[in-house]
PDB file of C-alpha atoms in Angstrom:
ATOM      1  CA  UNK A 274     106.779  77.300  92.424  1.00 84.00           C
ATOM      2  CA  UNK A 275     109.971  79.263  92.896  1.00 94.00           C
ATOM      3  CA  UNK A 276     108.581  82.035  95.153  1.00 94.00           C
ATOM      4  CA  UNK A 277     111.751  84.052  95.033  1.00 94.00           C
ATOM      5  CA  UNK A 278     111.163  84.756  91.304  1.00 96.00           C
ATOM      6  CA  UNK A 279     107.640  86.017  91.541  1.00 96.00           C
ATOM      7  CA  UNK A 280     107.732  89.701  90.080  1.00 96.00           C
ATOM      8  CA  UNK A 281     106.224  92.828  91.535  1.00 97.00           C
ATOM      9  CA  UNK A 282     103.185  93.037  89.266  1.00 96.00           C
ATOM     10  CA  UNK A 283     102.206  89.436  90.080  1.00 96.00           C
ATOM     11  CA  UNK A 284     102.197  90.248  93.755  1.00 97.00           C
ATOM     12  CA  UNK A 285     100.118  93.444  93.414  1.00 96.00           C
ATOM     13  CA  UNK A 286      97.645  91.781  91.079  1.00 95.00           C
ATOM     14  CA  UNK A 287      97.376  88.170  92.028  1.00 95.00           C
ATOM     15  CA  UNK A 288      98.287  88.032  95.562  1.00 95.00           C
ATOM     16  CA  UNK A 289      96.059  85.737  97.819  1.00 90.00           C
ATOM     17  CA  UNK A 290      96.034  88.515 100.533  1.00 96.00           C
ATOM     18  CA  UNK A 291      95.630  92.327 100.098  1.00 97.00           C
ATOM     19  CA  UNK A 292      99.062  93.938  99.617  1.00 98.00           C
ATOM     20  CA  UNK A 293      99.445  97.679 100.123  1.00 98.00           C
ATOM     21  CA  UNK A 294     102.454  99.414  98.623  1.00 98.00           C
ATOM     22  CA  UNK A 295     104.274 102.504 100.302  1.00 98.00           C
ATOM     23  CA  UNK A 296     107.446 104.237  99.462  1.00 98.00           C
ATOM     24  CA  UNK A 297     109.743 103.723 102.458  1.00 97.00           C
ATOM     25  CA  UNK A 298     109.990 102.441 106.108  1.00 97.00           C
ATOM     26  CA  UNK A 299     109.070 105.897 107.357  1.00 97.00           C
ATOM     27  CA  UNK A 300     105.673 105.526 105.484  1.00 98.00           C
ATOM     28  CA  UNK A 301     105.228 102.081 107.072  1.00 98.00           C
ATOM     29  CA  UNK A 302     105.504 103.731 110.458  1.00 98.00           C
ATOM     30  CA  UNK A 303     103.300 106.655 109.571  1.00 98.00           C
ATOM     31  CA  UNK A 304     100.624 104.323 108.200  1.00 98.00           C
ATOM     32  CA  UNK A 305     100.658 102.094 111.364  1.00 98.00           C
ATOM     33  CA  UNK A 306     100.433 105.099 113.750  1.00 98.00           C
ATOM     34  CA  UNK A 307      97.464 106.586 111.665  1.00 98.00           C
ATOM     35  CA  UNK A 308      95.577 103.349 111.569  1.00 99.00           C
ATOM     36  CA  UNK A 309      95.949 103.159 115.327  1.00 99.00           C
ATOM     37  CA  UNK A 310      94.795 106.615 115.889  1.00 99.00           C
ATOM     38  CA  UNK A 311      91.853 106.444 113.508  1.00 98.00           C
ATOM     39  CA  UNK A 312      90.509 103.262 115.256  1.00 99.00           C
ATOM     40  CA  UNK A 313      90.767 104.815 118.644  1.00 99.00           C
ATOM     41  CA  UNK A 314      88.975 107.991 117.429  1.00 98.00           C
ATOM     42  CA  UNK A 315      86.206 105.900 115.952  1.00 98.00           C
ATOM     43  CA  UNK A 316      85.655 103.819 119.019  1.00 99.00           C
ATOM     44  CA  UNK A 317      85.905 106.813 121.467  1.00 98.00           C
ATOM     45  CA  UNK A 318      83.163 108.569 119.595  1.00 98.00           C
ATOM     46  CA  UNK A 319      80.993 105.453 120.245  1.00 98.00           C
ATOM     47  CA  UNK A 320      82.279 105.190 123.958  1.00 98.00           C
ATOM     48  CA  UNK A 321      83.774 101.699 122.965  1.00 98.00           C
ATOM     49  CA  UNK A 322      86.993 100.026 124.150  1.00 99.00           C
ATOM     50  CA  UNK A 323      89.698  99.742 121.550  1.00 99.00           C
ATOM     51  CA  UNK A 324      91.880  96.669 121.595  1.00 99.00           C
ATOM     52  CA  UNK A 325      95.111  96.011 119.781  1.00 99.00           C
ATOM     53  CA  UNK A 326      97.770  93.333 119.730  1.00 99.00           C
ATOM     54  CA  UNK A 327     101.195  95.086 119.327  1.00 99.00           C
ATOM     55  CA  UNK A 328     104.648  93.866 118.013  1.00 98.00           C
ATOM     56  CA  UNK A 329     108.079  95.135 118.695  1.00 97.00           C
ATOM     57  CA  UNK A 330     109.054  95.177 115.164  1.00 93.00           C
ATOM     58  CA  UNK A 331     108.224  97.267 113.394  1.00 96.00           C
ATOM     59  CA  UNK A 332     109.186  99.808 115.917  1.00 96.00           C
ATOM     60  CA  UNK A 333     109.049 103.380 114.567  1.00 97.00           C
ATOM     61  CA  UNK A 334     105.265 103.759 114.857  1.00 98.00           C
ATOM     62  CA  UNK A 335     104.887 104.094 118.482  1.00 98.00           C
ATOM     63  CA  UNK A 336     106.592 107.390 118.948  1.00 98.00           C
ATOM     64  CA  UNK A 337     104.650 108.782 116.039  1.00 98.00           C
ATOM     65  CA  UNK A 338     101.407 107.402 117.478  1.00 98.00           C
ATOM     66  CA  UNK A 339     101.965 109.073 120.937  1.00 98.00           C
ATOM     67  CA  UNK A 340     102.849 112.447 119.241  1.00 98.00           C
ATOM     68  CA  UNK A 341      99.586 112.470 117.310  1.00 98.00           C
ATOM     69  CA  UNK A 342      97.531 111.471 120.342  1.00 98.00           C
ATOM     70  CA  UNK A 343      99.123 114.245 122.348  1.00 98.00           C
ATOM     71  CA  UNK A 344      98.751 116.911 119.555  1.00 98.00           C
ATOM     72  CA  UNK A 345      95.168 115.899 118.671  1.00 97.00           C
ATOM     73  CA  UNK A 346      94.211 115.314 122.340  1.00 97.00           C
ATOM     74  CA  UNK A 347      93.072 111.780 121.788  1.00 98.00           C
ATOM     75  CA  UNK A 348      92.445 109.720 124.872  1.00 98.00           C
ATOM     76  CA  UNK A 349      93.950 106.213 125.199  1.00 99.00           C
ATOM     77  CA  UNK A 350      92.092 105.484 128.544  1.00 98.00           C
ATOM     78  CA  UNK A 351      89.833 102.964 126.833  1.00 98.00           C
ATOM     79  CA  UNK A 352      92.584 101.239 124.975  1.00 99.00           C
ATOM     80  CA  UNK A 353      93.586  97.654 125.778  1.00 99.00           C
ATOM     81  CA  UNK A 354      97.128  97.011 124.751  1.00 99.00           C
ATOM     82  CA  UNK A 355      98.308  93.395 124.307  1.00 99.00           C
ATOM     83  CA  UNK A 356     101.916  92.664 123.291  1.00 99.00           C
ATOM     84  CA  UNK A 357     102.830  89.666 121.280  1.00 99.00           C
ATOM     85  CA  UNK A 358     105.841  88.283 123.135  1.00 99.00           C
ATOM     86  CA  UNK A 359     108.727  88.759 125.529  1.00 99.00           C
ATOM     87  CA  UNK A 360     112.109  87.203 125.995  1.00 98.00           C
ATOM     88  CA  UNK A 361     112.768  84.811 128.936  1.00 99.00           C
ATOM     89  CA  UNK A 362     115.921  83.902 131.047  1.00 98.00           C
ATOM     90  CA  UNK A 363     117.039  80.251 131.411  1.00 97.00           C
ATOM     91  CA  UNK A 364     114.623  79.794 134.218  1.00 98.00           C
ATOM     92  CA  UNK A 365     111.677  80.961 132.003  1.00 98.00           C
ATOM     93  CA  UNK A 366     111.342  84.182 133.838  1.00 99.00           C
ATOM     94  CA  UNK A 367     111.035  87.628 132.151  1.00 99.00           C
ATOM     95  CA  UNK A 368     114.465  89.011 131.246  1.00 98.00           C
ATOM     96  CA  UNK A 369     114.902  92.155 133.362  1.00 98.00           C
ATOM     97  CA  UNK A 370     113.635  95.523 132.066  1.00 98.00           C
ATOM     98  CA  UNK A 371     117.118  96.719 132.221  1.00 98.00           C
ATOM     99  CA  UNK A 372     118.080  94.222 129.390  1.00 96.00           C
ATOM    100  CA  UNK A 373     118.523  95.907 125.928  1.00 93.00           C
ATOM    101  CA  UNK A 374     116.029  93.268 124.376  1.00 96.00           C
ATOM    102  CA  UNK A 375     113.287  93.814 126.974  1.00 98.00           C
ATOM    103  CA  UNK A 376     110.136  94.337 124.995  1.00 98.00           C
ATOM    104  CA  UNK A 377     108.364  95.547 128.303  1.00 99.00           C
ATOM    105  CA  UNK A 378     110.974  98.259 128.682  1.00 99.00           C
ATOM    106  CA  UNK A 379     110.802  99.150 124.915  1.00 98.00           C
ATOM    107  CA  UNK A 380     107.001  99.670 125.147  1.00 99.00           C
ATOM    108  CA  UNK A 381     107.248 101.642 128.269  1.00 99.00           C
ATOM    109  CA  UNK A 382     109.910 104.081 126.880  1.00 98.00           C
ATOM    110  CA  UNK A 383     108.576 104.314 123.370  1.00 98.00           C
ATOM    111  CA  UNK A 384     104.850 104.356 123.949  1.00 98.00           C
ATOM    112  CA  UNK A 385     103.415 104.219 127.421  1.00 98.00           C
ATOM    113  CA  UNK A 386     105.533 106.962 129.023  1.00 98.00           C
ATOM    114  CA  UNK A 387     105.196 109.250 125.960  1.00 98.00           C
ATOM    115  CA  UNK A 388     101.269 109.751 126.212  1.00 98.00           C
ATOM    116  CA  UNK A 389     100.155 112.721 128.151  1.00 97.00           C
ATOM    117  CA  UNK A 390      99.308 111.641 131.788  1.00 95.00           C
ATOM    118  CA  UNK A 391      95.639 112.509 131.392  1.00 94.00           C
ATOM    119  CA  UNK A 392      95.288 110.298 128.383  1.00 94.00           C
ATOM    120  CA  UNK A 393      97.561 107.259 128.968  1.00 98.00           C
ATOM    121  CA  UNK A 394      96.628 103.793 128.648  1.00 99.00           C
ATOM    122  CA  UNK A 395      95.610 102.404 132.179  1.00 98.00           C
ATOM    123  CA  UNK A 396      98.162 100.076 133.599  1.00 98.00           C
ATOM    124  CA  UNK A 397      95.495  97.423 134.175  1.00 98.00           C
ATOM    125  CA  UNK A 398      94.718  97.413 130.425  1.00 99.00           C
ATOM    126  CA  UNK A 399      98.460  96.507 129.439  1.00 99.00           C
ATOM    127  CA  UNK A 400      99.215  92.893 128.867  1.00 99.00           C
ATOM    128  CA  UNK A 401     102.140  90.889 127.953  1.00 99.00           C
ATOM    129  CA  UNK A 402     102.096  87.055 127.629  1.00 99.00           C
ATOM    130  CA  UNK A 403     102.809  85.707 131.124  1.00 99.00           C
ATOM    131  CA  UNK A 404     105.022  82.523 131.240  1.00 99.00           C
ATOM    132  CA  UNK A 405     103.439  81.708 134.659  1.00 98.00           C
ATOM    133  CA  UNK A 406      99.808  82.292 133.374  1.00 99.00           C
ATOM    134  CA  UNK A 407      99.719  81.378 129.710  1.00 99.00           C
ATOM    135  CA  UNK A 408      95.922  81.196 129.617  1.00 98.00           C
ATOM    136  CA  UNK A 409      95.526  84.769 130.461  1.00 99.00           C
ATOM    137  CA  UNK A 410      95.671  86.272 127.074  1.00 99.00           C
ATOM    138  CA  UNK A 411      93.078  83.795 125.646  1.00 99.00           C
ATOM    139  CA  UNK A 412      90.707  84.781 128.430  1.00 99.00           C
ATOM    140  CA  UNK A 413      91.326  88.461 127.884  1.00 99.00           C
ATOM    141  CA  UNK A 414      90.911  88.262 124.194  1.00 99.00           C
ATOM    142  CA  UNK A 415      87.827  86.044 124.417  1.00 99.00           C
ATOM    143  CA  UNK A 416      86.138  88.502 126.850  1.00 98.00           C
ATOM    144  CA  UNK A 417      86.802  91.298 124.187  1.00 98.00           C
ATOM    145  CA  UNK A 418      85.252  88.989 121.529  1.00 98.00           C
ATOM    146  CA  UNK A 419      88.613  89.392 119.569  1.00 98.00           C
ATOM    147  CA  UNK A 420      90.801  92.434 119.499  1.00 99.00           C
ATOM    148  CA  UNK A 421      90.040  95.109 116.946  1.00 99.00           C
ATOM    149  CA  UNK A 422      93.421  94.912 115.167  1.00 99.00           C
ATOM    150  CA  UNK A 423      96.498  92.820 115.522  1.00 99.00           C
ATOM    151  CA  UNK A 424      99.534  94.546 114.158  1.00 99.00           C
ATOM    152  CA  UNK A 425     102.703  92.684 113.348  1.00 98.00           C
ATOM    153  CA  UNK A 426     105.902  92.071 111.356  1.00 98.00           C
ATOM    154  CA  UNK A 427     107.290  88.849 109.997  1.00 98.00           C
ATOM    155  CA  UNK A 428     110.626  87.227 110.643  1.00 96.00           C
ATOM    156  CA  UNK A 429     112.770  85.902 107.690  1.00 96.00           C
ATOM    157  CA  UNK A 430     111.829  82.280 108.773  1.00 98.00           C
ATOM    158  CA  UNK A 431     108.139  83.271 108.514  1.00 98.00           C
ATOM    159  CA  UNK A 432     107.337  83.641 112.214  1.00 98.00           C
ATOM    160  CA  UNK A 433     104.630  85.943 113.517  1.00 98.00           C
ATOM    161  CA  UNK A 434     105.192  86.912 117.031  1.00 98.00           C
ATOM    162  CA  UNK A 435     107.393  84.108 118.314  1.00 98.00           C
ATOM    163  CA  UNK A 436     105.361  81.387 116.696  1.00 99.00           C
ATOM    164  CA  UNK A 437     108.369  79.780 115.159  1.00 98.00           C
ATOM    165  CA  UNK A 438     108.376  77.315 112.299  1.00 98.00           C
ATOM    166  CA  UNK A 439     107.609  73.658 112.898  1.00 98.00           C
ATOM    167  CA  UNK A 440     107.943  70.683 110.649  1.00 98.00           C
ATOM    168  CA  UNK A 441     104.578  69.588 109.170  1.00 98.00           C
ATOM    169  CA  UNK A 442     105.756  65.993 110.173  1.00 98.00           C
ATOM    170  CA  UNK A 443     105.320  67.018 113.849  1.00 98.00           C
ATOM    171  CA  UNK A 444     102.050  69.072 113.702  1.00 99.00           C
ATOM    172  CA  UNK A 445      99.111  69.319 111.203  1.00 99.00           C
ATOM    173  CA  UNK A 446      98.186  72.487 109.348  1.00 99.00           C
ATOM    174  CA  UNK A 447      95.088  72.795 111.472  1.00 99.00           C
ATOM    175  CA  UNK A 448      96.659  72.054 114.755  1.00 99.00           C
ATOM    176  CA  UNK A 449      99.410  74.655 114.336  1.00 99.00           C
ATOM    177  CA  UNK A 450      96.672  77.273 113.851  1.00 99.00           C
ATOM    178  CA  UNK A 451      95.211  76.294 117.176  1.00 99.00           C
ATOM    179  CA  UNK A 452      98.304  76.792 119.318  1.00 99.00           C
ATOM    180  CA  UNK A 453      97.745  79.169 122.141  1.00 99.00           C
ATOM    181  CA  UNK A 454     100.099  81.426 124.190  1.00 99.00           C
ATOM    182  CA  UNK A 455     103.136  79.266 125.366  1.00 99.00           C
ATOM    183  CA  UNK A 456     106.761  79.241 126.240  1.00 99.00           C
ATOM    184  CA  UNK A 457     109.223  77.806 123.731  1.00 98.00           C
ATOM    185  CA  UNK A 458     112.733  77.908 122.298  1.00 98.00           C
ATOM    186  CA  UNK A 459     113.712  80.591 120.036  1.00 97.00           C
ATOM    187  CA  UNK A 460     114.611  79.397 116.518  1.00 95.00           C
ATOM    188  CA  UNK A 461     118.207  79.595 115.378  1.00 93.00           C
ATOM    189  CA  UNK A 462     117.237  81.707 112.351  1.00 92.00           C
ATOM    190  CA  UNK A 463     115.490  84.175 114.630  1.00 94.00           C
ATOM    191  CA  UNK A 464     118.620  84.268 116.830  1.00 91.00           C
ATOM    192  CA  UNK A 465     120.720  85.156 113.742  1.00 89.00           C
ATOM    193  CA  UNK A 466     118.374  87.760 112.471  1.00 90.00           C
ATOM    194  CA  UNK A 467     117.967  89.582 115.763  1.00 87.00           C
ATOM    195  CA  UNK A 468     121.776  89.550 116.476  1.00 86.00           C
ATOM    196  CA  UNK A 469     122.761  91.386 113.191  1.00 84.00           C
ATOM    197  CA  UNK A 470     122.554  94.782 114.934  1.00 83.00           C
ATOM    198  CA  UNK A 471     123.787  93.480 118.237  1.00 86.00           C
ATOM    199  CA  UNK A 472     127.440  92.630 117.124  1.00 89.00           C
ATOM    200  CA  UNK A 473     126.571  88.907 116.496  1.00 86.00           C
ATOM    201  CA  UNK A 474     126.814  87.995 120.142  1.00 87.00           C
ATOM    202  CA  UNK A 475     124.809  84.976 119.852  1.00 85.00           C
ATOM    203  CA  UNK A 476     125.894  83.483 123.227  1.00 87.00           C
ATOM    204  CA  UNK A 477     124.404  86.537 124.946  1.00 87.00           C
ATOM    205  CA  UNK A 478     121.019  86.167 123.329  1.00 93.00           C
ATOM    206  CA  UNK A 479     118.082  84.628 125.118  1.00 96.00           C
ATOM    207  CA  UNK A 480     117.231  80.975 124.241  1.00 97.00           C
ATOM    208  CA  UNK A 481     113.710  81.064 125.434  1.00 98.00           C
ATOM    209  CA  UNK A 482     110.462  83.260 125.008  1.00 99.00           C
ATOM    210  CA  UNK A 483     106.852  83.523 125.645  1.00 99.00           C
ATOM    211  CA  UNK A 484     104.530  84.185 122.769  1.00 99.00           C
ATOM    212  CA  UNK A 485     101.011  84.825 122.056  1.00 99.00           C
ATOM    213  CA  UNK A 486      99.534  81.924 120.010  1.00 99.00           C
ATOM    214  CA  UNK A 487      98.308  81.526 116.647  1.00 99.00           C
ATOM    215  CA  UNK A 488      94.998  81.011 118.030  1.00 99.00           C
ATOM    216  CA  UNK A 489      94.706  84.273 119.850  1.00 99.00           C
ATOM    217  CA  UNK A 490      96.185  86.226 116.781  1.00 99.00           C
ATOM    218  CA  UNK A 491      93.454  84.611 114.487  1.00 99.00           C
ATOM    219  CA  UNK A 492      90.652  85.696 116.947  1.00 99.00           C
ATOM    220  CA  UNK A 493      91.379  89.336 115.870  1.00 99.00           C
ATOM    221  CA  UNK A 494      88.729  91.199 113.856  1.00 99.00           C
ATOM    222  CA  UNK A 495      91.556  92.453 111.553  1.00 99.00           C
ATOM    223  CA  UNK A 496      95.153  91.482 110.882  1.00 99.00           C
ATOM    224  CA  UNK A 497      97.551  94.264 109.689  1.00 99.00           C
ATOM    225  CA  UNK A 498     101.048  93.186 109.003  1.00 99.00           C
ATOM    226  CA  UNK A 499     104.039  95.427 107.828  1.00 99.00           C
ATOM    227  CA  UNK A 500     107.256  94.682 105.973  1.00 98.00           C
ATOM    228  CA  UNK A 501     110.058  97.297 105.859  1.00 97.00           C
ATOM    229  CA  UNK A 502     113.385  95.766 105.159  1.00 94.00           C
ATOM    230  CA  UNK A 503     114.778  94.399 101.780  1.00 94.00           C
ATOM    231  CA  UNK A 504     115.612  90.987 103.497  1.00 93.00           C
ATOM    232  CA  UNK A 505     111.822  90.510 103.799  1.00 96.00           C
ATOM    233  CA  UNK A 506     111.417  90.361 100.060  1.00 97.00           C
ATOM    234  CA  UNK A 507     111.393  86.455 100.172  1.00 97.00           C
ATOM    235  CA  UNK A 508     109.190  86.593 103.183  1.00 97.00           C
ATOM    236  CA  UNK A 509     106.512  88.610 101.199  1.00 98.00           C
ATOM    237  CA  UNK A 510     106.449  86.186  98.403  1.00 98.00           C
ATOM    238  CA  UNK A 511     106.180  83.056 100.573  1.00 98.00           C
ATOM    239  CA  UNK A 512     103.550  84.691 102.849  1.00 98.00           C
ATOM    240  CA  UNK A 513     101.232  85.601 100.031  1.00 97.00           C
ATOM    241  CA  UNK A 514     101.586  82.637  97.785  1.00 97.00           C
ATOM    242  CA  UNK A 515     102.557  79.643  99.833  1.00 98.00           C
ATOM    243  CA  UNK A 516      99.870  77.276 100.962  1.00 97.00           C
ATOM    244  CA  UNK A 517      99.404  77.436 104.804  1.00 98.00           C
ATOM    245  CA  UNK A 518     102.072  75.388 106.562  1.00 99.00           C
ATOM    246  CA  UNK A 519     103.651  75.224 110.011  1.00 99.00           C
ATOM    247  CA  UNK A 520     107.045  75.449 108.159  1.00 99.00           C
ATOM    248  CA  UNK A 521     106.306  79.083 107.426  1.00 99.00           C
ATOM    249  CA  UNK A 522     103.861  80.547 109.950  1.00 99.00           C
ATOM    250  CA  UNK A 523     103.034  83.741 108.017  1.00 99.00           C
ATOM    251  CA  UNK A 524     101.569  81.711 105.275  1.00 99.00           C
ATOM    252  CA  UNK A 525      98.506  81.385 107.505  1.00 99.00           C
ATOM    253  CA  UNK A 526      97.738  85.061 107.118  1.00 99.00           C
ATOM    254  CA  UNK A 527      95.736  84.551 103.928  1.00 97.00           C
ATOM    255  CA  UNK A 528      93.234  82.470 105.861  1.00 98.00           C
ATOM    256  CA  UNK A 529      91.919  85.372 107.773  1.00 98.00           C
ATOM    257  CA  UNK A 530      88.996  87.271 106.208  1.00 97.00           C
ATOM    258  CA  UNK A 531      90.400  90.742 106.937  1.00 98.00           C
ATOM    259  CA  UNK A 532      94.162  90.481 106.551  1.00 98.00           C
ATOM    260  CA  UNK A 533      96.595  92.706 104.699  1.00 98.00           C
ATOM    261  CA  UNK A 534     100.358  93.238 104.344  1.00 99.00           C
ATOM    262  CA  UNK A 535     101.693  96.698 103.918  1.00 98.00           C
ATOM    263  CA  UNK A 536     105.227  96.781 102.275  1.00 98.00           C
ATOM    264  CA  UNK A 537     107.889  99.377 101.325  1.00 98.00           C
ATOM    265  CA  UNK A 538     109.251  99.376  97.730  1.00 98.00           C
ATOM    266  CA  UNK A 539     112.364  97.714  98.763  1.00 97.00           C
ATOM    267  CA  UNK A 540     110.414  94.722  99.929  1.00 98.00           C
ATOM    268  CA  UNK A 541     108.198  94.411  96.752  1.00 97.00           C
ATOM    269  CA  UNK A 542     111.492  94.581  94.606  1.00 96.00           C
ATOM    270  CA  UNK A 543     112.288  91.374  92.773  1.00 94.00           C
ATOM    271  CA  UNK A 544     115.856  90.380  93.592  1.00 94.00           C
ATOM    272  CA  UNK A 545     115.979  86.908  91.981  1.00 93.00           C
ATOM    273  CA  UNK A 546     115.236  87.000  88.219  1.00 88.00           C
TER     274      UNK A 546
END
């Protein structure tokens, strides 16, 4: 099958995973923020913990989410925040928070610091994958019996979090899905994609990262992934129709019973006729 030539109607009607369509990237961010808010409100009413796995990309949802929480006086004290990944230096230490690529700093500035002080997420409930303690997230998520929702985007090589593509000759379909939090090299395609808006300075881009694993992601009760850029048109088509393969990690999303991809119109568009 030539995935690139799959038309819009086929995706919406015959996709192997639920696909939601919105108009623009702004609608993507608004949808993510509202889904987050609604789940917290639902669980707060029952005095339950709310747990999320968060990406940095998409990014515009967090300021919107914080604004809604502050305006509607929604407490995030019972929220557990787990970030997908973080960049590492050549010694496999976190890059400093002063680095422009630091996910830890991004979340601090664009989410954690924006919530009203009385309603903030507790520091002890904020997690990032730790290169020195890669078993921590599996333990935390197991104790939660799976997070409520894992949010995410998809790289143009199909990666989810920094679960980069691997050759099926090196790892089986089943074994790839069982990979846990780990330290690894960043794929060249990822480096190119993430340097487009940084002047193409590949030599100054981190080579290493720590990522939550496929195992922990698929322990989630629900997966909600979002695509906002036209360069993700091919990604969408492969993710929803390609059989699960380590060569394109997002192809696994369809194997989760509660999984969806929300896309803007420019992503759904068929570019190759």
